[in-house]
mmCIF file of C-alpha atoms and ligand atoms in Angstrom:
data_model
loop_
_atom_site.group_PDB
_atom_site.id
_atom_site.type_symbol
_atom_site.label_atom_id
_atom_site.label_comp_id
_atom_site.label_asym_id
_atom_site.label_seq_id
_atom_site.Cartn_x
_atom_site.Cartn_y
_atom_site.Cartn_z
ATOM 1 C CA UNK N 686 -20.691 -12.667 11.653
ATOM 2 C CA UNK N 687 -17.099 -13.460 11.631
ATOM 3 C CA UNK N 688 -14.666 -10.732 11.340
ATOM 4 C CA UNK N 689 -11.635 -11.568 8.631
ATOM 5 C CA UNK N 690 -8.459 -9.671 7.907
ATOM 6 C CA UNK N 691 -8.399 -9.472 4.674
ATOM 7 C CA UNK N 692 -4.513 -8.699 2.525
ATOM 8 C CA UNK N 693 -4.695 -7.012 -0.450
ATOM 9 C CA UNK N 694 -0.518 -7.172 -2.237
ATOM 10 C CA UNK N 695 0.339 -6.140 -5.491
ATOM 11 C CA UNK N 696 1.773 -3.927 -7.737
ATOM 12 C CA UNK N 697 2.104 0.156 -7.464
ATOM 13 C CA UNK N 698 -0.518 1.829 -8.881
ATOM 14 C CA UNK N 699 -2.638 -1.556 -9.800
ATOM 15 C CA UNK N 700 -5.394 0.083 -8.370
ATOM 16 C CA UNK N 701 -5.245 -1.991 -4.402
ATOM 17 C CA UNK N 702 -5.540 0.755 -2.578
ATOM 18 C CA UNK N 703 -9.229 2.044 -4.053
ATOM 19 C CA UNK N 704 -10.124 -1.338 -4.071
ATOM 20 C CA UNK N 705 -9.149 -1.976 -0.436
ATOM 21 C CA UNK N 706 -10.634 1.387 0.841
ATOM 22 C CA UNK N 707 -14.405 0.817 -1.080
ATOM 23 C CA UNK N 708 -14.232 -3.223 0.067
ATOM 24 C CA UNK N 709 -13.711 -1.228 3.861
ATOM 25 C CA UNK N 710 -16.620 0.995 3.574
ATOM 26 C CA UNK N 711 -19.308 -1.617 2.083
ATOM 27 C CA UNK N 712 -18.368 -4.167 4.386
ATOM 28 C CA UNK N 713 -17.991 -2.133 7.630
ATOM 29 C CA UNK N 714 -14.310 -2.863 8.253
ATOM 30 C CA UNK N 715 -11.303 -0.795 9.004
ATOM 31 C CA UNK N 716 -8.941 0.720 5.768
ATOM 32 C CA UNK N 717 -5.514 0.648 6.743
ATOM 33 C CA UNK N 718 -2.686 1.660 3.401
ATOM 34 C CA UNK N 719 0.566 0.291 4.643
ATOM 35 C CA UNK N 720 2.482 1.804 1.844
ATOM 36 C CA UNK N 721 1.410 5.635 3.311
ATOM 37 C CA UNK N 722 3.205 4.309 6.350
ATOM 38 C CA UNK N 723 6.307 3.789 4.105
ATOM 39 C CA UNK N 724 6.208 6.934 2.608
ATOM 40 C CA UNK N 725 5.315 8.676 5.753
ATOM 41 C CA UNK N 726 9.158 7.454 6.947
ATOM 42 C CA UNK N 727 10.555 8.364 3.721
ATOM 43 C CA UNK N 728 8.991 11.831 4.181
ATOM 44 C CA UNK N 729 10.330 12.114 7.402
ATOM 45 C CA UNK N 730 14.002 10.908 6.266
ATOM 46 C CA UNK N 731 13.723 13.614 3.366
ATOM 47 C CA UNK N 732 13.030 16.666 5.593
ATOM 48 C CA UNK N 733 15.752 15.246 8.000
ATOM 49 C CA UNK N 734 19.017 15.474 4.911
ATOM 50 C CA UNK N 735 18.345 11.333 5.139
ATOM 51 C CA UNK N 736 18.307 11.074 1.453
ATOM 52 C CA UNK N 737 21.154 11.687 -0.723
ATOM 53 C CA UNK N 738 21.287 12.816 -3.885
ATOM 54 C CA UNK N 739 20.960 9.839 -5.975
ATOM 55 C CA UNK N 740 18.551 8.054 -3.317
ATOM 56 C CA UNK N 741 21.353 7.202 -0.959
ATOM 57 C CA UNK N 742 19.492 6.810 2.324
ATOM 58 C CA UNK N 743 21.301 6.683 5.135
ATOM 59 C CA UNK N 744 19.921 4.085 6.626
ATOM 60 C CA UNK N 745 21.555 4.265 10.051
ATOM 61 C CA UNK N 746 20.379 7.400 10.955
ATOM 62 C CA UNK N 747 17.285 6.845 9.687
ATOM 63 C CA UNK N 748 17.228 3.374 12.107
ATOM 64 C CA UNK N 749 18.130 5.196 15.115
ATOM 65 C CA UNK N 750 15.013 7.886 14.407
ATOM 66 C CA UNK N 751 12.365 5.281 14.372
ATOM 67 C CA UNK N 752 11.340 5.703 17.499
ATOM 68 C CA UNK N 753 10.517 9.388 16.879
ATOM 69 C CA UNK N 754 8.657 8.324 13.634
ATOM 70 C CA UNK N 755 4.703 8.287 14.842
ATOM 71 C CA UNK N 756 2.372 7.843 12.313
ATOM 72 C CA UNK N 757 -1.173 7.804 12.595
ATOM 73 C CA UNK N 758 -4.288 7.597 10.465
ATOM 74 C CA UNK N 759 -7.765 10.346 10.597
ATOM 75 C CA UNK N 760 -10.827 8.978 10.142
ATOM 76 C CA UNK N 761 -11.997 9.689 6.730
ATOM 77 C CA UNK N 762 -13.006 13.253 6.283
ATOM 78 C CA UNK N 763 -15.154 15.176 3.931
ATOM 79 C CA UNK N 764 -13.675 13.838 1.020
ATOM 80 C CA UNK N 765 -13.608 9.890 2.101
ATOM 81 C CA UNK N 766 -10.477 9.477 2.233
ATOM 82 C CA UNK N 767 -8.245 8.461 5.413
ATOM 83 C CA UNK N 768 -5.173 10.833 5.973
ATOM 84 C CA UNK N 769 -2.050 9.934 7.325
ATOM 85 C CA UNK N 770 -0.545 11.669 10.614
ATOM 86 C CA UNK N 771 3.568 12.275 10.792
ATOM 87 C CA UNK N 772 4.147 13.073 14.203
ATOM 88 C CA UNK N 773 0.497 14.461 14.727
ATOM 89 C CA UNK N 774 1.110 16.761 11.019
ATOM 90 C CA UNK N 775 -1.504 15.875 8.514
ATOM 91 C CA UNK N 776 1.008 14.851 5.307
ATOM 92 C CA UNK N 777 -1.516 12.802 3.027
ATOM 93 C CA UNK N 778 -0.527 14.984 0.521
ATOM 94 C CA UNK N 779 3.095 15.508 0.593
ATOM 95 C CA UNK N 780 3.479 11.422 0.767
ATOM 96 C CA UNK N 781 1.760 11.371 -2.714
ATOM 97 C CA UNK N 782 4.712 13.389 -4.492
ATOM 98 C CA UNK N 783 7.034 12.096 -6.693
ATOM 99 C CA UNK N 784 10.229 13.061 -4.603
ATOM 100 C CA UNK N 785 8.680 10.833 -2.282
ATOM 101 C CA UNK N 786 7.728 7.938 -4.752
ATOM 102 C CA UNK N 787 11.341 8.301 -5.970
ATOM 103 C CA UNK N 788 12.305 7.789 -2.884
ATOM 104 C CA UNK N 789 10.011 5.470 -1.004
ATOM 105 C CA UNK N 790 11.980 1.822 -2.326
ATOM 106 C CA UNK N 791 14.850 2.145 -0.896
ATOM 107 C CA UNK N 792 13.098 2.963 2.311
ATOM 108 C CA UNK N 793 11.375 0.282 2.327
ATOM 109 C CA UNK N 794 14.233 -2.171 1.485
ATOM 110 C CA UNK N 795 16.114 -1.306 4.936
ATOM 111 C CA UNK N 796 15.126 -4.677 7.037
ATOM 112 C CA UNK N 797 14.713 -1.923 10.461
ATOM 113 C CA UNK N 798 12.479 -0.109 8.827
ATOM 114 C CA UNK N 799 10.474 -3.375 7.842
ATOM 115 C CA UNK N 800 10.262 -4.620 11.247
ATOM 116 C CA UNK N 801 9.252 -1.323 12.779
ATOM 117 C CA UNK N 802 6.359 -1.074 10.167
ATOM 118 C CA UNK N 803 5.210 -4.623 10.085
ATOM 119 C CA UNK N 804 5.127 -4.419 13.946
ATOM 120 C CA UNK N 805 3.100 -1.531 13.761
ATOM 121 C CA UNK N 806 0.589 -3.084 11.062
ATOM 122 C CA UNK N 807 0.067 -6.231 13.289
ATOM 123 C CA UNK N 808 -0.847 -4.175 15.905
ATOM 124 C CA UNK N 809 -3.489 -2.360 14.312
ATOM 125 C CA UNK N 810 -5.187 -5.623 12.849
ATOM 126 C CA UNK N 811 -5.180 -7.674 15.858
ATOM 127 C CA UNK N 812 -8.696 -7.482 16.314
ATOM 128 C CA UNK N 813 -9.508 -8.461 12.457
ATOM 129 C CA UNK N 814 -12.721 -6.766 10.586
ATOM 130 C CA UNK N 815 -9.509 -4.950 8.923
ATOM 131 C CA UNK N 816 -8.671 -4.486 4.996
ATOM 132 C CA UNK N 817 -4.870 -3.899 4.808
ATOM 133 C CA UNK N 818 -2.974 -3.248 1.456
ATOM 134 C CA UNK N 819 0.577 -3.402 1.027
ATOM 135 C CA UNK N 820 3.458 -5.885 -0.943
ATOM 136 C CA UNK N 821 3.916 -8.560 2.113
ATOM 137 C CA UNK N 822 0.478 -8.135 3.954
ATOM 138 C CA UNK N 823 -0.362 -12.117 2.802
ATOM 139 C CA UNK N 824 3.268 -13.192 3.210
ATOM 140 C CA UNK N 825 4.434 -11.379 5.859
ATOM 141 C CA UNK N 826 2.383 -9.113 8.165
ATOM 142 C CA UNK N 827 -1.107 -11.422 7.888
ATOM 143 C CA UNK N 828 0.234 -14.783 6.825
ATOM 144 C CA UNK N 829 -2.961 -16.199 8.667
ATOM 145 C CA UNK N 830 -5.398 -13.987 7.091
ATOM 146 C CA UNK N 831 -8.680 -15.743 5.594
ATOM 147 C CA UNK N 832 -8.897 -13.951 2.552
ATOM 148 C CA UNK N 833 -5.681 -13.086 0.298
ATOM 149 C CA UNK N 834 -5.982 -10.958 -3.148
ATOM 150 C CA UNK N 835 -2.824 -10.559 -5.247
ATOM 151 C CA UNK N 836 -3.909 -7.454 -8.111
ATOM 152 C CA UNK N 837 -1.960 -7.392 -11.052
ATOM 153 C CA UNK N 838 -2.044 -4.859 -13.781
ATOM 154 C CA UNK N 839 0.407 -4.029 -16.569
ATOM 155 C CA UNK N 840 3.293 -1.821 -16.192
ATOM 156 C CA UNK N 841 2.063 0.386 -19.179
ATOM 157 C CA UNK N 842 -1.821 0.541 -17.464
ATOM 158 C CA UNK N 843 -0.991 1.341 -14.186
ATOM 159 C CA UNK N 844 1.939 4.727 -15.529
ATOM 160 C CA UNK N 845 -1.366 5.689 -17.314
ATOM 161 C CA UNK N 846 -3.605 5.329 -13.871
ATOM 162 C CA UNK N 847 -1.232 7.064 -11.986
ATOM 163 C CA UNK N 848 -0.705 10.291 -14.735
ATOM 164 C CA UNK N 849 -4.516 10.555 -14.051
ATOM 165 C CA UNK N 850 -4.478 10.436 -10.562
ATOM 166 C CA UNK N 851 -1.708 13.122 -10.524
ATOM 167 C CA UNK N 852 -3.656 15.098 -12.708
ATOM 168 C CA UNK N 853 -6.981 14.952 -10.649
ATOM 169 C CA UNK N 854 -4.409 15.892 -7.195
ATOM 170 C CA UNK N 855 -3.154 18.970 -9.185
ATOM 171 C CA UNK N 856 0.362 17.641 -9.365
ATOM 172 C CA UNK N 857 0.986 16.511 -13.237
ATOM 173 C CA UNK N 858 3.446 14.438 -14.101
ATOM 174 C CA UNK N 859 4.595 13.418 -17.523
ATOM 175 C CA UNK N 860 3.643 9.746 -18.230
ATOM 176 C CA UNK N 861 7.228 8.449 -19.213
ATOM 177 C CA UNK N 862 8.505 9.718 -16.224
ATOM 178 C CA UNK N 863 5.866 7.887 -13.766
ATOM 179 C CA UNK N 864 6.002 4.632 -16.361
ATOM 180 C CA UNK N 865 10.091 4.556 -15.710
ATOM 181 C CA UNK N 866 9.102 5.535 -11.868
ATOM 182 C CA UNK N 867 7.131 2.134 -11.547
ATOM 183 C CA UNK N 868 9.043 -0.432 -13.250
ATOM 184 C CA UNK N 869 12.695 1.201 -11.064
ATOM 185 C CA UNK N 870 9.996 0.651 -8.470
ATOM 186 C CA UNK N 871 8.955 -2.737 -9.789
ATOM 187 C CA UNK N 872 12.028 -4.000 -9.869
ATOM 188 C CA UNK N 873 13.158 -2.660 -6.095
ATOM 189 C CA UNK N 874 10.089 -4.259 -4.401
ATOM 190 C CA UNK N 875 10.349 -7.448 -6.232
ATOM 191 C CA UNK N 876 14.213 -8.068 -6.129
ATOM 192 C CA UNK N 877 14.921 -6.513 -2.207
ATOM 193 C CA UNK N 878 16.234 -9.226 0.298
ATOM 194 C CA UNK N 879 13.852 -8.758 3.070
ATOM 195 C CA UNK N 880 9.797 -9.340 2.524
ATOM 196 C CA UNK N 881 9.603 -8.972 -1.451
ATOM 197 C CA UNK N 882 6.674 -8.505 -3.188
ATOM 198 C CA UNK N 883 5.267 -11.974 -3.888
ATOM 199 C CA UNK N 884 2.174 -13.582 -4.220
ATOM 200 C CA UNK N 885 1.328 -15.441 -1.288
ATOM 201 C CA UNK N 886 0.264 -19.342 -2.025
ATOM 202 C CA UNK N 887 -3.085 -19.321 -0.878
ATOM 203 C CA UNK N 888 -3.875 -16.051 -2.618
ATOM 204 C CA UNK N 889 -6.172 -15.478 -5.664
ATOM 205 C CA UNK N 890 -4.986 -13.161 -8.682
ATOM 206 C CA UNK N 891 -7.472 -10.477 -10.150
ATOM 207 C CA UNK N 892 -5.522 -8.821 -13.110
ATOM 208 C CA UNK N 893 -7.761 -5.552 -13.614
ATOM 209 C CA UNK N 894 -6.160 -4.236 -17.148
ATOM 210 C CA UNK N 895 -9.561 -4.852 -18.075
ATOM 211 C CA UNK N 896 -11.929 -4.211 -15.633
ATOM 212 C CA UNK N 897 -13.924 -1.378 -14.582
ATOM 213 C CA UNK N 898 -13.685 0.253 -10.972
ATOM 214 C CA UNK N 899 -17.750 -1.845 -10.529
ATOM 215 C CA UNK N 900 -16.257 -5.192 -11.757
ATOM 216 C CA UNK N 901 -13.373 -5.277 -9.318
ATOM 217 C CA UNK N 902 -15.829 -4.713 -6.543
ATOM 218 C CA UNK N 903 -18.383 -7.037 -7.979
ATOM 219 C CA UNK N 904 -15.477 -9.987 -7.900
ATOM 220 C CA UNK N 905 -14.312 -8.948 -4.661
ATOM 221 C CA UNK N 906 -17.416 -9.041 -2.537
ATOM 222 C CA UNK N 907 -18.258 -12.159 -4.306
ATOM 223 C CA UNK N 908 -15.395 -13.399 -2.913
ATOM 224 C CA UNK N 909 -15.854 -12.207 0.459
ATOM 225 C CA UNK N 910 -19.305 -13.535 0.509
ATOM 226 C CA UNK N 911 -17.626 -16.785 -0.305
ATOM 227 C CA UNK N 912 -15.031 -16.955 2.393
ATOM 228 C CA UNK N 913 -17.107 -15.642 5.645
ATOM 229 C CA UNK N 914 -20.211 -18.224 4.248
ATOM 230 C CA UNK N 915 -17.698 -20.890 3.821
ATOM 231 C CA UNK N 916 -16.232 -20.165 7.209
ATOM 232 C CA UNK N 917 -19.702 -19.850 8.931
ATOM 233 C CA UNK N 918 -20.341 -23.191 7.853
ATOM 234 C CA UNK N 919 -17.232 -25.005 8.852
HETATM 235 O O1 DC F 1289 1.475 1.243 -2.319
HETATM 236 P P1 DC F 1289 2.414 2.435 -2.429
HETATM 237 O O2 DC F 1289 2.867 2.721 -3.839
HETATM 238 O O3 DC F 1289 1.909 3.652 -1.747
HETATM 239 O O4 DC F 1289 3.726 1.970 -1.623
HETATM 240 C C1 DC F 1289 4.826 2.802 -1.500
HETATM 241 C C2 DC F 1289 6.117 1.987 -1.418
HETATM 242 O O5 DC F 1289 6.170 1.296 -0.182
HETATM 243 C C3 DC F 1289 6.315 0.962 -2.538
HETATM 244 O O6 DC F 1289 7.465 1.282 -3.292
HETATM 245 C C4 DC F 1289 6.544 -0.335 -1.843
HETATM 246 C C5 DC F 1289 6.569 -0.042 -0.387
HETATM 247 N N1 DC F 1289 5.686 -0.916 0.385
HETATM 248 C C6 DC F 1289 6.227 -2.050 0.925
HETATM 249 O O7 DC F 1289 7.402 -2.331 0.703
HETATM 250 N N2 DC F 1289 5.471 -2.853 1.707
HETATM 251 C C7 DC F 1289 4.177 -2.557 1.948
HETATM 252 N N3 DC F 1289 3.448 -3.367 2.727
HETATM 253 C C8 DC F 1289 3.600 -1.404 1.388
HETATM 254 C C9 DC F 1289 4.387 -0.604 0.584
#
């Protein structure tokens, strides 16, 4: 059977990344979160004095390090889930705070650090059978891939995801904080110069405000199903 890359963009906390990482397991395929790659760098900028005090990066120091940036993925342990590698440390936790979601925009906005990562993320789907989530992995890092999902979710829905997921981490956060935290970061990811979050053309919208964790997966296989059969036949 042929193996697609598959690009699932959209919004923080719209609930890509759980959809990406169960599509991964039922269908055999590798998980890969680009965003933990960007907040792997912005960790590593933090604990270097790269971040100023109002989220000043400085960005020329931080260029100059990435070739002492590795980052690296584990194989899903115990509790399913992949963990990211900084420099061969195991930080899938300290890339999930919110000094590092505070910071992680701007990071991602510097064009070096863009082409260092997308580099990177090419790399490790070259062989395809690969679900990748990110904000450019249609537009930018897979433009060629076969099958394209662009999740949307309100702003209001997603603050009120994310408080729970905080909870369930141990790390609470109050829920005007995060809902201010994702439209600052809303409005960084779609407005930067380089690689914006957009929808790619040929991709297909699922809005999940309203749909359970089982319906997402339901309308994503379905579509999957659709795309290798249709490309099987042709
Ligand atoms: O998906 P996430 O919230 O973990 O992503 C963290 C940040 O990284 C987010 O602010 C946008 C950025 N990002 C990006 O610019 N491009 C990607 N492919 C993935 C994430």
């Amino acid at each position: 059977m042929k193996r697609l890359t598959i690009a699932i963009d959209g919004y923080s906390s719209s609930g890509k990344s759980t959809m990406a990482r169960e599509l991964a397991k039922r269908i055999g395929y590798v998980y890969i979160d680009s965003g933990a790659m960007y907040r792997a760098v912005t960790l590593y900028a933090l604990e270097h004095g790269m971040v100023g005090e109002n989220q000043e990066i400085d960005s020329e120091r931080l260029s100059a390090s990435l070739p002492e940036i590795r980052i690296g993925f584990e194989p899903a342990g115990p509790d399913g889930i992949q963990h990211t590698l900084l420099n061969g440390r195991d930080v899938e936790k300290e890339i999930r705070t919110m000094e590092v979601s505070s910071s992680v925009s701007p990071v991602a906005a510097i064009p070096e650090v863009r082409n260092h990562l997308v580099k990177l993320q090419q790399a490790l789907g070259e062989e395809g059978g690969i679900v990748m989530d990110g904000r450019d992995i249609g537009t930018t890092v897979f433009p060629e891939a076969e099958m394209k999902v662009f999740v949307d979710a309100s702003a209001e829905e997603r603050a009120r995801r994310r408080v729970l997921e905080l909870q369930e981490k141990g790390t609470p956060a109050a829920y005007d904080k995060v809902l201010e935290n994702i439209k600052e970061r809303d409005r960084i990811d779609s407005t930067r110069a380089v690689s914006p979050l957009r929808k790619a053309k040929d991709a297909v919208t699922l809005n999940n405000d309203r749909m359970s964790r089982e319906e997402q997966m339901e309308w994503l296989i379905e579509l999957y199903n659709s795309i290798v059969s249709h490309a099987e036949n042709n």
